[in-house]
Short mmCIF file of C-alpha atoms and ligand atoms in Angstrom, two decimals:
data_model
loop_
_atom_site.label_atom_id
_atom_site.label_comp_id
_atom_site.label_asym_id
_atom_site.label_seq_id
_atom_site.Cartn_x
_atom_site.Cartn_y
_atom_site.Cartn_z
CA MET A 217 1.20 -22.89 -23.19
CA ARG A 218 3.40 -19.80 -22.77
CA ARG A 219 7.15 -20.07 -23.11
CA PRO A 220 8.88 -20.30 -19.73
CA LEU A 221 10.77 -17.25 -18.51
CA TRP A 222 14.22 -17.66 -17.04
CA ILE A 223 15.89 -14.79 -15.21
CA LYS A 224 19.47 -15.73 -14.44
CA ASN A 225 22.83 -14.46 -13.23
CA ALA A 226 21.32 -11.73 -11.02
CA ALA A 227 24.04 -10.20 -8.84
CA GLN A 228 21.55 -10.44 -6.00
CA LEU A 229 18.15 -12.09 -5.88
CA VAL A 230 16.08 -10.99 -2.89
CA THR A 231 13.49 -13.73 -2.31
CA VAL A 232 12.11 -12.71 1.12
CA ALA A 233 11.14 -16.39 1.23
CA GLY A 234 10.16 -18.43 4.25
CA GLY A 235 8.18 -17.78 7.40
CA LYS A 236 4.45 -17.73 7.94
CA GLY A 237 3.00 -14.56 9.41
CA PRO A 238 4.07 -10.95 8.98
CA ARG A 239 7.70 -10.47 9.97
CA SER A 240 8.76 -8.72 13.14
CA GLY A 241 11.98 -8.08 15.06
CA PRO A 242 15.16 -9.65 13.60
CA GLU A 243 13.11 -11.53 10.94
CA MET A 244 12.58 -8.16 9.30
CA SER A 245 16.25 -8.20 8.27
CA ASP A 246 16.10 -11.62 6.59
CA LEU A 247 15.99 -11.08 2.83
CA GLY A 248 16.51 -14.70 1.77
CA LEU A 249 19.29 -13.30 -0.37
CA ILE A 250 20.80 -15.41 -3.18
CA GLU A 251 24.02 -14.22 -4.82
CA ASP A 252 24.14 -15.03 -8.54
CA GLY A 253 20.44 -15.81 -8.34
CA SER A 254 18.05 -17.28 -10.84
CA VAL A 255 14.28 -17.78 -11.17
CA TRP A 256 12.40 -20.12 -13.50
CA ILE A 257 8.82 -19.10 -14.35
CA GLU A 258 6.08 -21.14 -15.99
CA ASN A 259 2.55 -19.98 -16.83
CA GLY A 260 2.91 -16.80 -14.84
CA LYS A 261 4.01 -18.55 -11.68
CA ILE A 262 7.33 -19.11 -10.02
CA LYS A 263 8.41 -22.69 -10.55
CA ALA A 264 11.89 -22.70 -8.98
CA VAL A 265 14.38 -20.34 -7.36
CA GLY A 266 18.07 -20.80 -6.59
CA THR A 267 21.56 -19.95 -7.68
CA THR A 268 22.19 -19.82 -11.41
CA ALA A 269 24.33 -22.98 -11.04
CA GLU A 270 21.45 -24.84 -9.40
CA MET A 271 18.96 -23.65 -12.01
CA ASN A 272 21.39 -24.58 -14.81
CA ALA A 273 21.52 -28.11 -13.46
CA GLN A 274 17.75 -28.32 -13.23
CA PHE A 275 16.62 -26.45 -16.36
CA GLY A 276 19.72 -26.03 -18.54
CA GLU A 277 18.52 -28.52 -21.15
CA TRP A 278 15.32 -26.46 -21.74
CA GLU A 279 17.12 -23.16 -22.14
CA GLU A 280 16.25 -22.91 -25.83
CA ASP A 281 12.54 -23.23 -25.07
CA ALA A 282 12.61 -20.35 -22.59
CA ASP A 283 12.80 -16.57 -22.81
CA VAL A 284 16.07 -15.88 -21.03
CA ILE A 285 16.86 -12.64 -19.23
CA GLU A 286 20.47 -12.05 -18.28
CA ALA A 287 20.55 -10.00 -15.08
CA TYR A 288 24.33 -9.67 -14.73
CA GLY A 289 25.32 -7.04 -12.20
CA LYS A 290 21.70 -6.29 -11.25
CA LEU A 291 19.31 -6.74 -8.38
CA VAL A 292 16.04 -8.71 -8.65
CA THR A 293 13.31 -8.45 -6.00
CA PRO A 294 9.65 -9.36 -5.64
CA GLY A 295 7.24 -6.81 -7.12
CA LEU A 296 6.63 -4.16 -4.48
CA VAL A 297 3.29 -4.09 -2.68
CA ASP A 298 1.76 -0.76 -1.64
CA PRO A 299 -0.64 -1.51 1.23
CA HIS A 300 -2.27 1.92 1.69
CA THR A 301 -3.41 4.23 -1.10
CA HIS A 302 -6.23 6.58 -2.00
CA PHE A 303 -5.46 6.50 -5.72
CA VAL A 304 -9.02 6.94 -7.06
CA TYR A 305 -9.89 10.62 -6.73
CA GLY A 306 -10.98 13.60 -8.77
CA GLY A 307 -9.08 16.85 -9.26
CA SER A 308 -5.78 17.88 -7.77
CA ARG A 309 -4.72 20.17 -4.93
CA GLU A 310 -1.46 21.86 -5.87
CA LYS A 311 -2.78 25.24 -4.62
CA GLU A 312 -3.03 23.88 -1.07
CA PHE A 313 0.57 22.80 -1.31
CA GLU A 314 1.44 26.47 -1.67
CA MET A 315 -0.91 27.44 1.18
CA ARG A 316 0.68 24.92 3.49
CA LEU A 317 4.13 26.20 2.69
CA GLU A 318 2.87 29.63 3.68
CA GLY A 319 1.92 28.25 7.10
CA ALA A 320 -1.59 26.73 6.94
CA SER A 321 -1.97 23.38 8.75
CA TYR A 322 -3.79 20.27 7.47
CA MET A 323 -6.65 21.03 9.86
CA ASP A 324 -6.71 24.77 8.89
CA ILE A 325 -7.14 23.81 5.25
CA MET A 326 -9.77 21.20 6.07
CA ASN A 327 -11.76 23.63 8.24
CA ALA A 328 -11.66 26.19 5.41
CA GLY A 329 -13.55 23.72 3.22
CA GLY A 330 -10.40 22.62 1.41
CA GLY A 331 -8.47 19.45 1.96
CA ILE A 332 -10.40 16.27 1.85
CA HIS A 333 -13.71 18.09 1.28
CA ALA A 334 -12.36 19.72 -1.86
CA THR A 335 -11.35 16.29 -3.18
CA ALA A 336 -14.73 14.83 -2.18
CA ARG A 337 -16.45 17.60 -4.15
CA MET A 338 -14.26 17.04 -7.20
CA THR A 339 -14.69 13.26 -6.92
CA ARG A 340 -18.47 13.55 -6.69
CA GLU A 341 -18.50 15.86 -9.73
CA SER A 342 -16.20 13.70 -11.86
CA THR A 343 -17.70 11.28 -14.33
CA GLU A 344 -16.81 7.63 -14.02
CA GLU A 345 -14.72 7.93 -17.21
CA GLU A 346 -12.73 10.87 -15.83
CA LEU A 347 -12.04 9.12 -12.54
CA TYR A 348 -11.14 5.90 -14.31
CA GLY A 349 -8.67 7.69 -16.59
CA GLN A 350 -6.94 9.51 -13.73
CA ALA A 351 -6.74 6.36 -11.59
CA GLU A 352 -5.39 4.34 -14.51
CA ARG A 353 -2.57 6.83 -15.08
CA ARG A 354 -1.65 6.59 -11.39
CA LEU A 355 -1.56 2.79 -11.61
CA ASP A 356 0.74 3.07 -14.65
CA SER A 357 3.03 5.22 -12.55
CA PHE A 358 2.99 2.73 -9.66
CA LEU A 359 4.02 0.04 -12.12
CA ARG A 360 6.90 2.14 -13.46
CA HIS A 361 8.12 2.35 -9.86
CA GLY A 362 8.11 -1.41 -9.40
CA VAL A 363 4.74 -1.75 -7.63
CA THR A 364 2.71 -4.74 -8.81
CA THR A 365 -0.03 -4.80 -6.13
CA VAL A 366 -1.81 -1.91 -4.40
CA GLU A 367 -4.49 -1.50 -1.83
CA GLY A 368 -6.97 1.25 -2.73
CA LYS A 369 -9.46 3.03 -0.50
CA SER A 370 -12.79 4.65 -1.21
CA GLY A 371 -13.59 7.63 1.01
CA TYR A 372 -13.67 10.59 -1.35
CA GLY A 373 -17.39 10.27 -1.81
CA MET A 374 -18.77 9.99 1.68
CA ASP A 375 -22.13 9.47 0.05
CA LEU A 376 -23.27 6.06 -1.04
CA GLU A 377 -23.28 6.80 -4.76
CA THR A 378 -19.72 8.14 -4.92
CA GLU A 379 -18.30 5.52 -2.55
CA LEU A 380 -19.71 2.84 -4.85
CA LYS A 381 -18.40 4.74 -7.90
CA GLN A 382 -14.85 4.64 -6.51
CA LEU A 383 -15.11 0.95 -5.64
CA HIS A 384 -16.57 0.05 -9.04
CA ILE A 385 -13.65 1.80 -10.72
CA MET A 386 -11.20 -0.23 -8.64
CA LYS A 387 -13.03 -3.41 -9.60
CA GLN A 388 -12.85 -2.56 -13.31
CA LEU A 389 -9.20 -1.55 -13.12
CA ASN A 390 -8.38 -4.74 -11.24
CA GLU A 391 -9.80 -6.70 -14.16
CA ARG A 392 -8.08 -4.66 -16.87
CA HIS A 393 -4.82 -3.26 -15.46
CA PRO A 394 -1.72 -5.38 -14.72
CA VAL A 395 -1.50 -4.05 -11.15
CA ASP A 396 -3.58 -6.11 -8.71
CA ILE A 397 -5.90 -3.97 -6.58
CA VAL A 398 -7.19 -4.86 -3.12
CA PRO A 399 -10.17 -2.62 -2.27
CA THR A 400 -10.96 -1.02 1.09
CA PHE A 401 -14.18 0.74 2.01
CA MET A 402 -13.46 3.98 3.86
CA GLY A 403 -16.73 5.84 4.09
CA ALA A 404 -15.47 7.09 7.47
CA HIS A 405 -12.68 9.15 5.93
CA ALA A 406 -14.03 12.48 7.26
CA ILE A 407 -17.34 13.97 8.36
CA PRO A 408 -18.94 15.45 5.22
CA PRO A 409 -19.77 19.16 5.68
CA GLU A 410 -23.50 18.52 5.23
CA TYR A 411 -23.39 16.35 8.39
CA LYS A 412 -21.56 18.86 10.58
CA GLY A 413 -23.24 18.77 14.01
CA ARG A 414 -25.09 15.58 13.03
CA GLU A 415 -22.08 13.27 13.11
CA GLU A 416 -24.03 10.41 14.68
CA GLU A 417 -26.45 10.42 11.75
CA PHE A 418 -23.53 9.95 9.39
CA VAL A 419 -22.13 7.10 11.49
CA SER A 420 -25.56 5.43 11.27
CA LEU A 421 -25.62 5.97 7.51
CA ILE A 422 -22.26 4.22 7.20
CA ILE A 423 -23.34 1.33 9.42
CA ASP A 424 -26.90 0.85 8.21
CA GLU A 425 -26.64 1.67 4.51
CA MET A 426 -23.13 1.97 3.12
CA ILE A 427 -21.53 -1.14 4.63
CA PRO A 428 -24.43 -3.44 3.62
CA ALA A 429 -24.46 -1.97 0.09
CA VAL A 430 -20.70 -2.33 -0.36
CA THR A 431 -20.60 -5.88 0.96
CA SER A 432 -23.67 -7.08 -0.90
CA GLU A 433 -21.73 -6.37 -4.12
CA LYS A 434 -18.48 -7.76 -2.61
CA LEU A 435 -16.71 -4.50 -3.46
CA ALA A 436 -14.28 -4.39 -0.51
CA VAL A 437 -12.09 -6.62 1.62
CA PHE A 438 -11.24 -4.12 4.37
CA ASN A 439 -13.02 -1.38 6.31
CA ASP A 440 -10.97 1.65 7.35
CA VAL A 441 -11.77 4.57 9.68
CA PHE A 442 -10.03 7.90 10.27
CA CYS A 443 -9.86 7.85 14.08
CA GLU A 444 -8.65 11.34 14.98
CA ILE A 445 -9.65 14.30 17.13
CA GLY A 446 -12.30 16.24 15.20
CA VAL A 447 -13.01 13.31 12.89
CA TYR A 448 -14.15 9.93 14.36
CA THR A 449 -13.84 9.19 18.06
CA PRO A 450 -12.41 5.82 19.15
CA GLU A 451 -15.95 4.85 20.21
CA GLN A 452 -17.47 5.71 16.81
CA SER A 453 -14.55 4.05 15.06
CA ARG A 454 -15.11 0.90 17.05
CA ARG A 455 -18.80 0.76 16.14
CA ILE A 456 -18.06 1.28 12.44
CA LEU A 457 -15.34 -1.37 12.43
CA GLU A 458 -17.47 -3.87 14.33
CA ALA A 459 -20.36 -3.29 11.92
CA GLY A 460 -17.99 -3.93 9.02
CA ARG A 461 -16.74 -7.08 10.69
CA ARG A 462 -20.31 -8.42 10.95
CA HIS A 463 -20.48 -8.06 7.15
CA GLY A 464 -17.10 -9.73 6.61
CA LEU A 465 -14.88 -6.63 6.29
CA ILE A 466 -11.52 -6.76 8.06
CA PRO A 467 -10.72 -3.66 10.17
CA LYS A 468 -7.96 -1.14 9.46
CA ILE A 469 -7.52 2.19 11.27
CA HIS A 470 -5.95 5.54 10.38
CA ALA A 471 -4.61 6.00 13.90
CA ASP A 472 -2.80 8.66 15.92
CA GLU A 473 -1.68 10.65 12.88
CA ILE A 474 -2.17 14.18 14.17
CA GLU A 475 -2.73 13.75 17.93
CA PRO A 476 -2.32 10.77 20.27
CA TYR A 477 -5.90 9.50 20.50
CA GLY A 478 -5.78 5.83 21.48
CA GLY A 479 -5.93 4.66 17.86
CA ALA A 480 -3.10 2.14 18.21
CA GLU A 481 -4.72 0.74 21.35
CA LEU A 482 -8.06 0.49 19.55
CA ALA A 483 -6.42 -1.35 16.62
CA ALA A 484 -5.15 -3.97 19.06
CA GLU A 485 -8.51 -4.24 20.83
CA VAL A 486 -10.63 -4.71 17.70
CA GLY A 487 -8.09 -7.07 16.11
CA ALA A 488 -7.35 -4.77 13.17
CA ILE A 489 -5.02 -6.27 10.58
CA SER A 490 -3.11 -2.99 10.50
CA ALA A 491 -2.99 0.51 11.94
CA GLU A 492 -1.89 3.34 9.67
CA HIS A 493 0.22 6.48 10.17
CA LEU A 494 0.91 6.21 13.94
CA LEU A 495 3.03 9.38 14.05
CA LYS A 496 1.81 10.08 17.59
CA ALA A 497 1.18 6.51 18.78
CA SER A 498 1.77 6.09 22.51
CA ASP A 499 4.25 3.65 24.07
CA GLU A 500 1.30 1.73 25.45
CA GLY A 501 -0.29 1.61 22.00
CA ILE A 502 2.91 0.27 20.45
CA ARG A 503 3.18 -2.38 23.16
CA LYS A 504 -0.42 -3.47 22.61
CA MET A 505 0.07 -3.65 18.84
CA ALA A 506 3.13 -5.87 19.31
CA GLU A 507 1.16 -8.16 21.63
CA ALA A 508 -1.81 -8.40 19.29
CA GLY A 509 0.33 -8.73 16.14
CA VAL A 510 -1.20 -5.65 14.49
CA ILE A 511 0.90 -4.53 11.52
CA ALA A 512 2.07 -0.91 11.69
CA CYS A 513 1.64 0.68 8.27
CA LEU A 514 4.03 3.65 8.29
CA LEU A 515 3.88 6.47 5.76
CA PRO A 516 7.12 8.44 5.86
CA ALA A 517 6.42 10.31 2.60
CA THR A 518 3.27 11.75 4.19
CA ALA A 519 5.19 12.86 7.26
CA LEU A 520 7.81 14.49 5.04
CA TYR A 521 5.19 16.19 2.88
CA LEU A 522 3.41 17.59 5.94
CA ARG A 523 6.79 18.50 7.40
CA GLU A 524 6.09 16.34 10.45
CA LYS A 525 8.43 14.05 12.32
CA ALA A 526 8.11 10.51 10.93
CA ALA A 527 6.63 7.64 12.96
CA ARG A 528 8.92 5.77 15.36
CA GLY A 529 9.64 2.95 12.94
CA ARG A 530 12.90 1.91 14.55
CA GLU A 531 11.34 1.70 18.00
CA MET A 532 8.33 -0.19 16.69
CA ILE A 533 10.50 -2.84 15.05
CA ASP A 534 12.60 -3.11 18.21
CA ALA A 535 9.39 -3.48 20.24
CA GLY A 536 8.34 -6.44 18.06
CA VAL A 537 5.66 -4.75 15.92
CA PRO A 538 5.56 -6.03 12.32
CA VAL A 539 6.09 -2.97 10.13
CA THR A 540 5.05 -2.22 6.58
CA ILE A 541 5.44 1.02 4.61
CA SER A 542 3.35 2.73 1.97
CA THR A 543 3.08 5.79 -0.27
CA ASP A 544 -0.35 6.78 1.15
CA CYS A 545 -0.84 8.06 -2.43
CA ASN A 546 -3.48 10.80 -2.06
CA PRO A 547 -4.01 14.31 -3.40
CA GLY A 548 -3.51 16.23 -0.17
CA SER A 549 -0.75 14.85 2.01
CA SER A 550 1.25 12.50 -0.23
CA PRO A 551 0.71 12.81 -3.97
CA THR A 552 3.34 10.26 -4.90
CA THR A 553 3.34 6.79 -6.42
CA SER A 554 6.97 6.06 -5.60
CA MET A 555 7.48 3.13 -3.25
CA PRO A 556 11.25 3.31 -3.88
CA LEU A 557 11.20 6.83 -2.41
CA VAL A 558 9.19 5.53 0.54
CA MET A 559 11.82 2.82 1.13
CA ASN A 560 14.52 5.51 1.03
CA LEU A 561 12.59 7.56 3.57
CA ALA A 562 11.98 4.55 5.80
CA CYS A 563 15.75 4.34 6.12
CA ILE A 564 16.48 8.05 6.32
CA SER A 565 13.68 9.30 8.53
CA MET A 566 12.77 6.18 10.54
CA ARG A 567 16.21 4.58 10.81
CA MET A 568 15.06 1.30 9.31
CA SER A 569 17.81 -0.74 7.69
CA PRO A 570 17.88 -1.19 3.88
CA ALA A 571 16.84 -4.82 4.39
CA GLU A 572 14.00 -3.93 6.75
CA ALA A 573 12.67 -1.38 4.27
CA LEU A 574 12.53 -4.05 1.55
CA VAL A 575 10.78 -6.57 3.79
CA ALA A 576 8.33 -3.84 4.80
CA ALA A 577 7.60 -3.05 1.14
CA THR A 578 7.15 -6.68 0.05
CA ILE A 579 6.08 -9.56 2.28
CA ASN A 580 4.85 -7.48 5.23
CA ALA A 581 2.89 -5.27 2.86
CA ALA A 582 1.37 -8.40 1.32
CA HIS A 583 0.32 -9.61 4.78
CA ALA A 584 -1.19 -6.21 5.58
CA ILE A 585 -3.62 -6.61 2.66
CA GLY A 586 -4.13 -10.36 2.73
CA VAL A 587 -2.27 -11.27 -0.48
CA GLN A 588 0.65 -13.10 1.16
CA ASP A 589 -0.25 -16.39 -0.56
CA LYS A 590 0.33 -14.98 -4.05
CA ALA A 591 2.57 -11.90 -3.73
CA GLY A 592 5.33 -10.32 -1.67
CA SER A 593 8.09 -12.90 -2.10
CA ILE A 594 9.81 -15.01 -4.74
CA GLU A 595 8.79 -18.55 -3.84
CA PRO A 596 7.59 -21.53 -5.89
CA GLY A 597 3.83 -21.35 -6.46
CA LYS A 598 3.52 -17.59 -6.14
CA GLN A 599 2.69 -15.18 -8.95
CA ALA A 600 5.76 -14.19 -10.94
CA ASP A 601 5.64 -10.51 -9.92
CA LEU A 602 9.26 -9.40 -10.21
CA VAL A 603 11.36 -6.27 -10.54
CA LEU A 604 14.81 -5.96 -12.06
CA TRP A 605 16.62 -2.94 -10.67
CA ASN A 606 19.55 -1.16 -12.28
CA VAL A 607 21.64 -1.40 -9.11
CA LYS A 608 24.08 -4.08 -8.01
CA ASN A 609 22.76 -4.77 -4.52
CA TYR A 610 19.88 -3.98 -2.20
CA GLN A 611 21.88 -1.46 -0.19
CA GLU A 612 22.48 0.60 -3.32
CA LEU A 613 18.72 0.62 -3.99
CA GLN A 614 18.17 2.47 -0.71
CA TYR A 615 21.37 4.50 -0.83
CA LEU A 616 20.93 6.20 -4.23
CA PHE A 617 17.75 7.91 -3.10
CA GLY A 618 14.97 9.73 -4.92
CA VAL A 619 15.85 8.02 -8.20
CA ASN A 620 13.82 5.43 -10.09
CA HIS A 621 16.12 2.43 -10.58
CA VAL A 622 13.50 0.18 -12.18
CA GLY A 623 14.92 -1.64 -15.20
CA ALA A 624 12.04 -4.05 -15.87
CA VAL A 625 8.86 -5.29 -14.23
CA TRP A 626 7.09 -8.61 -14.76
CA LYS A 627 3.50 -9.15 -13.65
CA LYS A 628 2.35 -12.78 -13.56
CA GLY A 629 5.33 -13.56 -15.78
CA GLU A 630 4.48 -10.92 -18.42
CA LYS A 631 6.93 -8.11 -18.99
CA VAL A 632 4.90 -4.95 -18.34
CA ILE A 633 7.72 -2.40 -18.00
ZN1 ZN B 53 -4.59 7.20 4.20
#
């Protein structure tokens, strides 16, 4: 049996404990904050949480048997959860960054054979070892930024072989790397150039071949579609998501990122667990998402990187939509692994409060990828995924922006940073 771990005397312990479903409205401000907080961990799981005085009374006599961490003057939170990434990809696209700064749009670059198609080419050409190595380094970086669970999408293959290659790499990394990975199949990430003008044939390929192949090996939990003008129509998206559902995949949608296109509405209609981006979501779409309980996954780093106005996070929370936030880690529109930066941006560019940003990056993110029973909050029975931050309170974490404040990270009770 491993020695227990006891983190005590934290200036603030953010538990985000309590409640059942994803949080919305005023619940998004409830951090379950404990001043002078303390957590007792046994066998990788959280055994008890409370004030240091309470934990002293309960566990004080076993102090010598435990590894004790003094967290005086510091903040402790649950490990962050990143619910939307594309972290397995080949190559890199720094040249496009320059092009975009010179005036080219996302769609200009994509139509010129760059963008996602360039990454698909480089991903197809990469060996499994190369892709694995790159993805592993990105996971290490997530961990250094306090992220202990990520969702990861395929979608840089858009042929069966490469889609499976990406998903196999996620499966291997999930077994070997401390960060937990929740895989999503996203064959419908773009229309591959070889299918231009034959889009319906590619939709059939996804439905008839890719989804059955992915699910027969149990390689994904979710099925995601890029519903956007010039990519997949709402009608095609619906068919792909319904086909996934028949094979047990839960729908997600990249919705209304570039143009308003009914993506938020579709997410509500098909019962998607979450809709992503939503920069141009309509009022009606937001209302329908609130009614259906669809989680809005907002990506303010992507909006910043593309020099677009961020999604209406404040209005969505006020309208009762549960909100989560994510890096959208990808080579084209958000090559970052920093969830702390994303929390900063949630406050700065979407007017979310510091508390709302933390809830969005922990328990709501966990709900958005179905890991709420083991991650996203500090509660007895959950995995001991914890971050110690070199700041004195949660407001300071959001206020001192663009800086990595991570002091230590524990994954399942093991110190990994
Ligand atoms: Zn994405």
